[in-house]
Short mmCIF file of C-alpha atoms in Angstrom, two decimals:
data_model
loop_
_atom_site.label_atom_id
_atom_site.label_comp_id
_atom_site.label_asym_id
_atom_site.label_seq_id
_atom_site.Cartn_x
_atom_site.Cartn_y
_atom_site.Cartn_z
CA MET A 287 61.20 141.16 124.45
CA SER A 288 63.17 138.58 122.48
CA ASP A 289 63.10 136.77 119.17
CA SER A 290 61.37 133.41 119.08
CA SER A 291 61.94 130.45 116.82
CA SER A 292 59.87 130.34 113.65
CA ARG A 293 59.50 128.40 110.45
CA LEU A 294 62.06 130.66 108.79
CA ASP A 295 64.58 129.86 111.50
CA THR A 296 64.70 126.17 110.54
CA GLY A 297 67.01 124.66 107.95
CA ASN A 298 69.85 126.99 108.89
CA GLU A 299 72.22 125.10 106.65
CA HIS A 300 70.68 127.12 103.83
CA ARG A 301 70.94 130.45 105.55
CA GLY A 302 73.63 132.92 106.49
CA SER A 303 74.23 136.55 107.28
CA ALA A 304 75.98 139.33 105.45
CA ARG A 305 77.99 140.08 108.56
CA GLN A 306 79.24 136.52 108.80
CA GLY A 307 80.01 136.23 105.11
CA GLY A 308 77.80 133.15 104.86
CA ILE A 309 75.28 134.22 102.23
CA PRO A 310 74.54 131.18 100.03
CA PRO A 311 74.59 131.53 96.24
CA ALA A 312 71.39 132.88 94.63
CA SER A 313 70.05 133.75 98.06
CA ILE A 314 67.15 136.06 98.90
CA ARG A 315 66.98 138.25 101.94
CA VAL A 316 63.74 137.62 103.82
CA THR A 317 63.21 141.30 104.57
CA GLU A 318 63.08 142.01 100.82
CA VAL A 319 60.06 139.72 100.56
CA LEU A 320 58.44 141.23 103.66
CA ALA A 321 58.95 144.65 102.08
CA ALA A 322 56.76 143.53 99.17
CA LEU A 323 54.00 142.71 101.65
CA SER A 324 54.46 146.12 103.26
CA LEU A 325 54.09 147.82 99.87
CA THR A 326 51.00 145.73 99.13
CA THR A 327 49.33 146.82 102.36
CA ASP A 328 50.16 150.43 101.47
CA LEU A 329 48.03 149.95 98.36
CA ALA A 330 45.23 148.29 100.32
CA THR A 331 45.01 151.10 102.88
CA GLY A 332 45.30 154.05 100.51
CA ALA A 333 48.57 155.05 102.16
CA PRO A 334 51.42 156.72 100.28
CA PHE A 335 53.55 154.09 98.53
CA GLU A 336 56.42 153.11 100.88
CA LYS A 337 54.55 154.41 103.95
CA GLY A 338 55.21 151.08 105.68
CA LEU A 339 58.92 151.28 104.89
CA ALA A 340 59.12 154.82 106.24
CA THR A 341 57.23 153.81 109.40
CA CYS A 342 59.69 150.94 109.87
CA LEU A 343 62.68 153.29 109.62
CA LEU A 344 61.21 155.86 112.02
CA ALA A 345 60.10 153.25 114.55
CA THR A 346 63.49 151.53 114.51
CA ALA A 347 65.27 154.86 114.92
CA LEU A 348 62.98 155.78 117.83
CA ALA A 349 63.60 152.39 119.45
CA GLU A 350 67.34 152.98 119.21
CA ARG A 351 66.96 156.51 120.55
CA ILE A 352 65.29 155.28 123.74
CA GLY A 353 67.95 152.63 124.25
CA LEU A 354 66.24 149.33 123.35
CA ASP A 355 68.57 146.38 122.85
CA GLN A 356 69.00 144.60 119.54
CA ALA A 357 66.37 141.92 120.15
CA ASP A 358 63.73 144.49 121.12
CA ARG A 359 64.63 146.73 118.18
CA ARG A 360 64.13 143.73 115.90
CA VAL A 361 60.63 143.27 117.30
CA VAL A 362 59.85 146.93 116.62
CA PHE A 363 61.36 146.66 113.13
CA HIS A 364 59.09 143.79 112.08
CA ALA A 365 55.97 145.12 113.78
CA ALA A 366 56.36 148.47 112.04
CA LEU A 367 57.18 146.97 108.64
CA LEU A 368 54.08 144.76 108.66
CA GLY A 369 51.76 146.80 110.86
CA ALA A 370 48.95 146.61 108.28
CA VAL A 371 49.23 142.90 107.46
CA GLY A 372 45.62 142.27 108.50
CA CYS A 373 44.24 145.25 106.59
CA THR A 374 42.32 143.21 103.97
CA SER A 375 40.47 141.08 106.53
CA ARG A 376 37.33 143.23 106.34
CA ALA A 377 37.79 144.77 102.93
CA SER A 378 34.47 143.47 101.60
CA GLU A 379 32.54 144.53 104.69
CA ASN A 380 34.11 147.99 104.64
CA ALA A 381 33.32 148.41 100.96
CA ALA A 382 29.70 147.42 101.59
CA SER A 383 29.30 149.85 104.49
CA PHE A 384 31.47 152.76 103.40
CA ALA A 385 31.42 152.63 99.58
CA ASP A 386 35.21 152.29 99.12
CA ASP A 387 37.27 150.20 101.51
CA ILE A 388 40.57 151.79 100.47
CA ALA A 389 39.36 155.35 100.92
CA PHE A 390 37.74 154.32 104.20
CA GLN A 391 41.03 152.90 105.50
CA GLN A 392 42.88 156.03 104.44
CA ALA A 393 40.51 158.24 106.41
CA TYR A 394 40.04 155.89 109.35
CA HIS A 395 43.78 155.68 110.11
CA VAL A 396 43.87 159.32 111.24
CA LEU A 397 40.55 159.60 113.11
CA ASP A 398 41.04 160.78 116.68
CA PRO A 399 37.99 160.11 118.91
CA GLY A 400 40.00 161.28 121.92
CA ASP A 401 39.85 164.94 120.85
CA ALA A 402 36.20 165.94 120.55
CA PRO A 403 36.57 169.13 118.43
CA VAL A 404 39.06 167.52 116.06
CA TYR A 405 36.97 164.36 115.82
CA ALA A 406 33.86 166.36 114.97
CA GLY A 407 35.72 168.05 112.13
CA GLN A 408 37.05 164.72 110.87
CA LEU A 409 33.57 163.22 110.86
CA GLU A 410 32.31 166.21 108.93
CA GLN A 411 34.75 165.35 106.15
CA PHE A 412 34.36 161.59 106.48
CA GLY A 413 33.03 159.99 103.31
CA SER A 414 34.10 162.82 101.02
CA TRP A 415 35.47 160.20 98.60
CA ALA A 416 31.90 158.99 97.90
CA PRO A 417 29.83 161.78 96.32
CA GLY A 418 26.24 161.56 97.45
CA MET A 419 27.08 159.08 100.20
CA GLN A 420 28.94 161.33 102.61
CA PRO A 421 26.08 161.70 105.12
CA LEU A 422 25.34 157.96 105.03
CA VAL A 423 29.00 157.00 105.45
CA ARG A 424 29.37 159.38 108.39
CA GLU A 425 26.14 158.16 110.00
CA ARG A 426 27.21 154.54 109.70
CA LEU A 427 30.52 155.29 111.38
CA ILE A 428 28.87 157.24 114.20
CA ALA A 429 26.30 154.46 114.66
CA THR A 430 29.03 151.85 115.06
CA THR A 431 29.05 150.82 118.72
CA PRO A 432 32.29 150.15 120.61
CA ALA A 433 31.41 146.44 120.60
CA GLN A 434 30.93 146.44 116.82
CA GLY A 435 34.17 148.33 116.31
CA SER A 436 36.04 145.91 118.55
CA SER A 437 34.58 142.96 116.69
CA ALA A 438 35.75 144.40 113.38
CA VAL A 439 39.27 145.05 114.64
CA ARG A 440 39.38 141.58 116.22
CA SER A 441 39.04 140.20 112.71
CA VAL A 442 42.12 142.17 111.67
CA CYS A 443 44.02 140.89 114.69
CA GLU A 444 43.12 137.27 114.01
CA VAL A 445 44.54 137.51 110.51
CA SER A 446 47.70 139.10 111.90
CA ARG A 447 48.05 136.29 114.44
CA ALA A 448 47.55 133.67 111.72
CA LEU A 449 50.01 135.17 109.24
CA GLY A 450 52.69 136.49 111.61
CA PRO A 451 54.24 133.10 112.40
CA ARG A 452 54.10 132.11 108.71
CA LEU A 453 56.16 135.19 107.97
CA GLY A 454 58.74 134.23 110.58
CA LEU A 455 57.97 137.11 112.93
CA PRO A 456 58.98 136.88 116.59
CA ASP A 457 56.10 136.33 119.01
CA ALA A 458 56.44 139.82 120.50
CA ALA A 459 56.08 141.36 117.02
CA VAL A 460 52.89 139.39 116.43
CA VAL A 461 51.52 140.75 119.73
CA ALA A 462 52.33 144.29 118.58
CA LEU A 463 50.48 143.62 115.30
CA THR A 464 47.34 142.86 117.29
CA GLU A 465 47.63 146.24 119.03
CA VAL A 466 47.75 148.51 115.99
CA LYS A 467 44.29 149.95 116.74
CA GLU A 468 44.74 150.30 120.51
CA ARG A 469 45.29 153.74 122.08
CA TRP A 470 47.12 155.11 125.10
CA ASP A 471 43.85 156.53 126.48
CA GLY A 472 42.00 153.21 126.22
CA LEU A 473 39.65 154.31 123.44
CA GLY A 474 41.12 151.86 120.92
CA ALA A 475 40.19 148.33 119.87
CA PRO A 476 39.74 145.44 120.13
CA ASP A 477 40.57 145.14 123.84
CA ARG A 478 40.56 148.83 124.84
CA LEU A 479 44.04 148.45 126.29
CA ARG A 480 45.29 151.49 128.15
CA GLY A 481 48.74 152.97 128.79
CA GLU A 482 51.50 150.48 129.43
CA ASP A 483 49.12 147.56 128.98
CA ILE A 484 49.99 148.11 125.32
CA SER A 485 53.40 146.64 124.50
CA LEU A 486 56.26 149.09 124.11
CA ALA A 487 56.75 147.93 120.52
CA GLY A 488 53.10 148.63 119.79
CA ARG A 489 53.32 152.12 121.26
CA ILE A 490 56.44 152.91 119.26
CA VAL A 491 54.74 151.81 116.05
CA HIS A 492 51.75 154.06 116.87
CA VAL A 493 54.00 157.12 117.14
CA ALA A 494 55.99 156.32 113.99
CA GLU A 495 52.91 155.64 111.89
CA GLN A 496 51.13 158.83 112.89
CA ALA A 497 54.32 160.79 112.21
CA VAL A 498 54.55 159.42 108.67
CA LEU A 499 50.86 159.99 107.94
CA ALA A 500 50.86 163.53 109.31
CA ALA A 501 54.03 164.49 107.43
CA VAL A 502 52.36 163.78 104.07
CA GLY A 503 50.13 166.84 104.23
CA ARG A 504 51.75 168.95 106.93
CA GLY A 505 55.47 168.46 106.56
CA ARG A 506 57.74 167.33 109.37
CA ARG A 507 57.16 170.33 111.64
CA GLY A 508 53.43 169.94 111.29
CA ALA A 509 53.74 166.23 111.96
CA VAL A 510 55.58 166.88 115.24
CA ASP A 511 52.82 169.29 116.24
CA GLU A 512 50.28 166.56 115.46
CA LEU A 513 52.17 164.04 117.58
CA ARG A 514 52.17 166.48 120.49
CA ARG A 515 48.44 167.06 120.07
CA ARG A 516 47.84 163.29 120.24
CA ALA A 517 50.21 162.79 123.21
CA GLY A 518 48.37 161.44 126.23
CA GLY A 519 45.37 160.58 124.09
CA HIS A 520 46.21 158.37 121.14
CA LEU A 521 49.94 158.22 121.84
CA ASP A 522 52.33 157.51 124.71
CA PRO A 523 53.40 161.03 125.84
CA GLN A 524 56.90 159.90 126.87
CA LEU A 525 57.54 158.41 123.45
CA VAL A 526 56.32 161.61 121.80
CA ASP A 527 58.79 163.56 123.96
CA SER A 528 61.55 161.14 122.97
CA PHE A 529 60.67 161.58 119.30
CA GLY A 530 61.78 165.17 119.64
CA GLY A 531 61.61 167.89 117.07
CA GLY A 532 63.73 166.61 114.25
CA GLU A 533 66.61 164.21 114.86
CA VAL A 534 64.61 161.00 114.36
CA TRP A 535 63.52 162.24 110.94
CA ASP A 536 67.10 162.07 109.70
CA CYS A 537 66.72 158.35 109.00
CA LEU A 538 64.35 159.22 106.13
CA ASP A 539 66.85 161.52 104.40
CA VAL A 540 68.07 158.74 102.12
CA PRO A 541 67.97 158.21 98.35
CA ASP A 542 66.34 154.78 98.65
CA VAL A 543 64.03 153.99 101.58
CA LEU A 544 64.04 150.24 100.93
CA SER A 545 67.85 150.08 100.95
CA ALA A 546 67.82 152.06 104.18
CA VAL A 547 65.39 149.57 105.72
CA MET A 548 67.71 146.72 104.77
CA HIS A 549 70.63 148.55 106.38
CA ALA A 550 68.63 149.39 109.52
CA GLU A 551 67.44 145.83 110.22
CA PRO A 552 68.67 144.94 113.73
CA GLY A 553 70.39 141.62 114.33
CA VAL A 554 71.43 139.00 111.80
CA PRO A 555 69.47 139.15 108.52
CA LEU A 556 67.93 135.89 107.31
CA TYR A 557 68.57 134.60 103.81
CA ILE A 558 66.70 131.88 101.97
CA ARG A 559 67.00 130.09 98.67
CA PRO A 560 64.49 130.95 95.92
CA ALA A 561 62.54 127.71 96.52
CA GLU A 562 62.14 128.57 100.20
CA ARG A 563 60.33 131.84 99.58
CA LEU A 564 57.16 129.97 98.62
CA GLU A 565 55.96 129.98 102.24
CA LEU A 566 56.26 133.77 102.30
CA CYS A 567 54.62 134.11 98.90
CA LEU A 568 51.66 132.06 100.11
CA ALA A 569 51.15 134.47 103.01
CA LEU A 570 51.15 137.42 100.59
CA ALA A 571 48.63 135.59 98.42
CA VAL A 572 46.30 135.09 101.39
CA VAL A 573 46.39 138.81 102.21
CA VAL A 574 45.41 139.72 98.66
CA ASP A 575 42.76 137.02 98.22
CA LEU A 576 40.96 138.47 101.25
CA LYS A 577 40.26 141.57 99.13
CA GLY A 578 37.06 140.02 97.81
CA ARG A 579 34.56 137.41 98.98
CA TRP A 580 34.81 135.73 95.58
CA LEU A 581 38.60 135.70 95.37
CA LEU A 582 39.36 133.42 98.33
CA GLY A 583 41.87 130.74 97.34
CA HIS A 584 42.22 132.02 93.77
CA SER A 585 45.98 132.59 93.92
CA ALA A 586 46.74 129.10 95.25
CA HIS A 587 44.31 127.61 92.68
CA VAL A 588 46.14 129.36 89.84
CA ALA A 589 49.52 128.27 91.22
CA ALA A 590 48.45 124.62 91.38
CA LEU A 591 47.11 124.66 87.82
CA ALA A 592 50.15 126.48 86.44
CA CYS A 593 52.62 124.13 88.10
CA GLY A 594 50.66 121.08 87.01
CA ALA A 595 50.69 122.34 83.42
CA ALA A 596 54.39 123.25 83.59
CA THR A 597 55.27 119.80 84.93
CA LEU A 598 53.41 118.18 82.03
CA SER A 599 55.35 120.49 79.71
CA GLY A 600 58.67 119.22 81.06
CA MET A 601 59.72 122.32 82.97
CA GLY A 602 62.72 121.92 85.30
CA ALA A 603 62.55 122.17 89.09
CA ALA A 604 64.11 125.63 89.41
CA ASP A 605 61.79 127.15 86.78
CA LEU A 606 58.83 125.41 88.44
CA ASP A 607 59.64 127.06 91.76
CA THR A 608 59.85 130.45 90.06
CA LEU A 609 56.54 129.91 88.27
CA ARG A 610 54.82 128.79 91.48
CA ALA A 611 56.03 131.88 93.34
CA ALA A 612 54.98 134.15 90.46
CA ALA A 613 51.56 132.51 90.32
CA LEU A 614 51.01 133.03 94.04
CA LEU A 615 51.86 136.73 93.66
CA HIS A 616 50.28 137.45 90.29
CA ASP A 617 47.31 139.29 91.82
CA ILE A 618 48.97 141.29 94.60
CA GLY A 619 48.09 144.43 92.63
CA ARG A 620 44.42 143.70 93.38
CA ALA A 621 45.06 145.35 96.74
CA ALA A 622 45.07 148.73 94.97
CA VAL A 623 41.48 148.27 93.74
CA SER A 624 38.46 148.68 96.00
CA SER A 625 36.65 145.53 97.09
CA ALA A 626 33.47 147.29 95.99
CA ILE A 627 34.64 146.53 92.43
CA TRP A 628 35.76 142.94 93.03
CA ASP A 629 32.47 142.12 94.82
CA ARG A 630 30.12 143.97 92.47
CA PRO A 631 27.36 141.74 91.02
CA GLY A 632 26.49 144.10 88.18
CA PRO A 633 28.45 145.37 85.18
CA LEU A 634 31.49 147.61 85.62
CA GLY A 635 31.69 151.06 84.08
CA PRO A 636 34.61 152.33 82.00
CA GLY A 637 36.25 153.99 85.00
CA ASP A 638 36.05 150.81 87.06
CA TRP A 639 37.55 148.81 84.21
CA GLU A 640 40.49 151.17 84.08
CA ARG A 641 41.09 150.57 87.79
CA VAL A 642 40.87 146.81 87.23
CA ARG A 643 43.36 146.99 84.36
CA LEU A 644 45.82 148.80 86.62
CA HIS A 645 46.10 145.88 89.04
CA THR A 646 48.76 144.21 86.88
CA TYR A 647 50.70 147.50 86.85
CA TRP A 648 50.76 147.49 90.65
CA THR A 649 51.85 143.85 90.71
CA ASP A 650 54.69 144.88 88.40
CA ARG A 651 55.56 147.92 90.52
CA VAL A 652 55.75 146.02 93.82
CA LEU A 653 57.81 143.14 92.44
CA GLN A 654 60.16 145.50 90.59
CA ARG A 655 60.75 147.41 93.81
CA CYS A 656 61.86 144.35 95.82
CA PRO A 657 65.09 142.64 94.66
CA GLY A 658 64.11 139.34 96.29
CA LEU A 659 61.06 139.09 94.02
CA ALA A 660 62.16 140.99 90.91
CA ASP A 661 62.77 137.76 88.98
CA LEU A 662 59.01 137.06 89.19
CA ARG A 663 57.99 140.35 87.65
CA GLU A 664 57.68 139.42 83.96
CA ILE A 665 55.73 136.24 84.69
CA ALA A 666 53.43 137.55 87.43
CA ALA A 667 52.55 140.93 85.96
CA GLY A 668 51.95 139.43 82.50
CA HIS A 669 49.01 137.19 83.34
CA HIS A 670 46.55 139.40 81.45
CA GLU A 671 48.77 139.89 78.41
CA ARG A 672 47.63 138.17 75.21
CA LEU A 673 49.52 136.81 72.21
CA ASP A 674 47.77 139.22 69.83
CA GLY A 675 48.68 142.26 71.95
CA SER A 676 45.11 142.83 73.17
CA GLY A 677 45.92 142.28 76.85
CA TYR A 678 47.08 144.61 79.62
CA HIS A 679 48.84 146.48 81.16
CA ARG A 680 51.74 146.59 78.70
CA GLY A 681 49.83 145.31 75.67
CA VAL A 682 52.79 143.19 74.54
CA GLY A 683 52.52 140.41 71.96
CA GLY A 684 53.50 136.78 72.04
CA HIS A 685 57.15 137.35 71.17
CA ASP A 686 57.59 139.18 74.51
CA GLN A 687 55.97 136.48 76.66
CA SER A 688 57.98 133.64 78.17
CA LYS A 689 56.73 130.06 78.35
CA SER A 690 56.04 130.51 82.07
CA ALA A 691 54.05 133.70 81.45
CA ARG A 692 51.95 131.93 78.80
CA ILE A 693 51.19 129.05 81.14
CA LEU A 694 50.26 131.44 83.96
CA ALA A 695 47.90 133.39 81.69
CA ALA A 696 46.11 130.19 80.68
CA ALA A 697 45.94 128.93 84.28
CA ASP A 698 44.49 132.25 85.48
CA VAL A 699 41.71 132.15 82.89
CA PHE A 700 40.78 128.53 83.62
CA ALA A 701 40.84 129.07 87.39
CA ALA A 702 38.66 132.18 87.14
CA LEU A 703 36.14 130.39 84.94
CA THR A 704 35.79 127.47 87.34
CA GLU A 705 35.34 129.72 90.38
CA PRO A 706 32.09 131.54 91.18
CA ARG A 707 32.00 135.30 90.75
CA PRO A 708 29.47 137.84 92.02
CA HIS A 709 27.95 138.18 88.55
CA ARG A 710 27.85 134.45 87.63
CA PRO A 711 28.17 130.91 88.99
CA ALA A 712 31.25 128.82 88.30
CA PHE A 713 31.49 127.11 84.92
CA SER A 714 31.98 123.37 84.83
CA ALA A 715 35.49 122.14 84.08
CA ASP A 716 34.35 120.92 80.66
CA ASP A 717 32.77 124.25 79.74
CA ALA A 718 35.80 126.15 81.03
CA ALA A 719 38.10 123.91 78.96
CA GLN A 720 36.10 124.65 75.81
CA MET A 721 36.21 128.39 76.50
CA LEU A 722 39.95 128.26 77.18
CA ILE A 723 40.68 126.41 73.95
CA ALA A 724 38.48 128.89 72.09
CA GLU A 725 40.70 131.71 73.36
CA ALA A 726 43.74 129.83 72.08
CA THR A 727 42.10 129.16 68.71
CA ALA A 728 41.38 132.89 68.40
CA GLY A 729 45.08 133.60 68.87
CA ARG A 730 44.88 135.23 72.29
CA LEU A 731 46.33 132.44 74.44
CA ASP A 732 49.03 129.86 73.76
CA MET A 733 47.47 126.59 72.55
CA SER A 734 50.07 124.27 74.11
CA ALA A 735 49.81 126.13 77.45
CA CYS A 736 45.99 125.88 77.39
CA ALA A 737 46.10 122.17 76.55
CA ALA A 738 48.53 121.55 79.42
CA VAL A 739 46.32 123.48 81.88
CA VAL A 740 43.25 121.47 80.84
CA GLU A 741 45.19 118.23 81.28
CA ALA A 742 46.55 119.38 84.65
CA ALA A 743 43.02 120.19 85.82
CA GLY A 744 42.00 116.62 85.07
CA LEU A 745 44.88 115.25 87.13
CA ARG A 746 43.89 116.98 90.34
CA LYS A 747 42.94 114.37 92.94
CA PRO A 748 40.11 114.74 95.48
CA ARG A 749 40.99 115.29 99.10
CA THR A 750 40.89 112.11 101.19
CA GLU A 751 41.37 113.61 104.66
CA LEU A 752 40.13 116.90 106.06
CA PRO A 753 42.16 119.02 108.53
CA CYS A 754 41.38 119.43 112.23
CA GLY A 755 38.74 116.69 112.13
CA LEU A 756 36.32 118.79 110.06
CA THR A 757 33.43 116.96 108.43
CA GLU A 758 32.40 117.39 104.80
CA ARG A 759 29.31 119.35 105.91
CA GLU A 760 31.42 121.60 108.14
CA VAL A 761 33.68 122.33 105.17
CA GLU A 762 30.63 123.30 103.11
CA VAL A 763 29.54 125.70 105.86
CA LEU A 764 33.10 127.02 106.23
CA ARG A 765 33.35 127.82 102.52
CA LEU A 766 30.17 129.89 102.58
CA ALA A 767 31.03 131.60 105.88
CA ALA A 768 34.44 132.53 104.46
CA ARG A 769 32.64 134.35 101.64
CA GLY A 770 30.75 136.39 104.23
CA LEU A 771 27.33 134.77 103.93
CA SER A 772 25.08 135.15 106.97
CA ASN A 773 23.77 132.12 108.84
CA ARG A 774 20.41 132.64 107.14
CA LEU A 775 21.92 132.61 103.65
CA ILE A 776 24.13 129.61 104.45
CA ALA A 777 21.05 127.76 105.69
CA ALA A 778 19.17 128.55 102.46
CA GLU A 779 22.13 127.50 100.31
CA LEU A 780 22.60 124.15 102.08
CA VAL A 781 18.91 123.53 102.93
CA LEU A 782 19.55 123.57 106.66
CA SER A 783 18.03 125.40 109.60
CA GLU A 784 19.80 128.49 110.89
CA ARG A 785 20.20 126.74 114.23
CA THR A 786 22.01 123.84 112.57
CA VAL A 787 24.29 126.25 110.74
CA GLY A 788 25.08 127.92 114.06
CA HIS A 789 26.01 124.55 115.56
CA HIS A 790 28.26 123.77 112.59
CA LEU A 791 29.99 127.15 112.89
CA ALA A 792 30.56 126.64 116.62
CA HIS A 793 32.20 123.28 115.86
CA ILE A 794 34.28 124.83 113.08
CA TYR A 795 35.55 127.62 115.33
CA ASP A 796 36.35 125.15 118.12
CA LYS A 797 38.21 122.78 115.79
CA THR A 798 40.17 125.44 113.89
CA GLY A 799 40.80 127.85 116.75
CA ARG A 800 39.48 130.76 114.66
CA ARG A 801 36.72 133.12 115.80
CA THR A 802 36.03 135.47 112.88
CA ARG A 803 35.01 135.18 109.24
CA ALA A 804 38.39 136.47 108.11
CA GLY A 805 40.19 134.00 110.37
CA ALA A 806 38.07 131.17 108.96
CA ALA A 807 38.80 132.37 105.43
CA VAL A 808 42.55 132.32 106.10
CA PHE A 809 42.24 128.78 107.52
CA ALA A 810 40.30 127.64 104.44
CA MET A 811 42.94 129.09 102.09
CA GLU A 812 45.83 127.70 104.10
CA HIS A 813 44.37 124.19 103.91
CA GLY A 814 43.06 124.27 100.34
CA LEU A 815 39.43 123.89 101.39
CA LEU A 816 37.95 126.33 98.89
CA PRO A 817 36.40 124.90 95.71
CA ASP A 818 38.52 124.85 92.58
#
């Protein structure tokens, strides 16, 4: 295994390493930004906060223990840190089938179909998070055929393949990301790889992840027992033997797991300037926008509106870059809330509203935890604050909100109003502008920020050229497919036959190189094809 070139490896005049003493002023370490993505996927999978960081440390320590060289350890490091990067690709589908996509992911990660008695007991408990639905949830899982399961995991893998290069990961790490659901005994997905057909990095990540998950409820001794039980089935038995009884755990005996991850990173760390982190922030935004069928492209939409308004307000280049990054990441806390809530067509109950209101808290928590993004915290996590103190999650008033935070709050409201939601169609730009100004008149939003957002919305120019040779009709089909509509529903929406829709989708997949709804959704967000 070896590192490959990537987008983050270009422009080296702006980069340096701590070991070489070449860190540029006001630089950001790339791994700090990737750590934020790792924490976000912890939220999306119901894992303990910092589970991804702990898995990264254990996997890297295990790789060193078995004698891998620096380049191969770096592959393991990145694959373990971002092992769940594709976890939101089927969030809506999982919520529809299993009531709560986060609770489903939490339970699914430890299922062991290779041990019949254990698996039977796990299925008996499966769905316990959904009172009254437990039998249905269990039956749906049992009824899932290997082909259906492989198709679902393939969606996860396609998102990982799409985002891995954008995050600057080496090719071998991207391969390992596509193997996170494979198993040593061949009972995994999507390709039912067996034994050493799975990359060594992938097998190391499997062992480290199961160790971290098992240790939560059983302690370290119990986790080692669980690894040994899974050896030869789920896990590579030689790697389990190499893990040993305790020495590898020592890497977790640290006061700060994130600092330990930074110290453990093999090879030369990459540093970027604040403006250069936008590419990474966009990848994080894509992961979060996949949490709901109606959220696709929202983060980029908000960022465009906010930056347009800030430019009209005379904001300088450095502050614009900060605002754009904050706008892309303002909703990363959505990952902590089930897609069943974001996709619900009916009214939300008080309990659901409390979960919704916590999403800004989780945005705050993730950004505060990662030094490379901490400067975005006040702006990003404040997008639901209001001048009169009626917002959330802090409930602060106007005197505690910066100009950038006020612009972002206005942009978020306007963007949401002009996008369709499960409970309503999109408002026209004119109606949304009137509603936005009404909020400002009532003293909840900043009037100058709202006026600038409305003006910026009017300046947005229509697209003149479509990517990959797509036609306007194919883009219409792509938008609806990205939201998860069936061929039948797309046909009804566009007044086409199902056969014609199928032809359009075949052309779309051929032109874009994507093969799943989630992959198509990522393509649409990457190229700004979703309606504003």
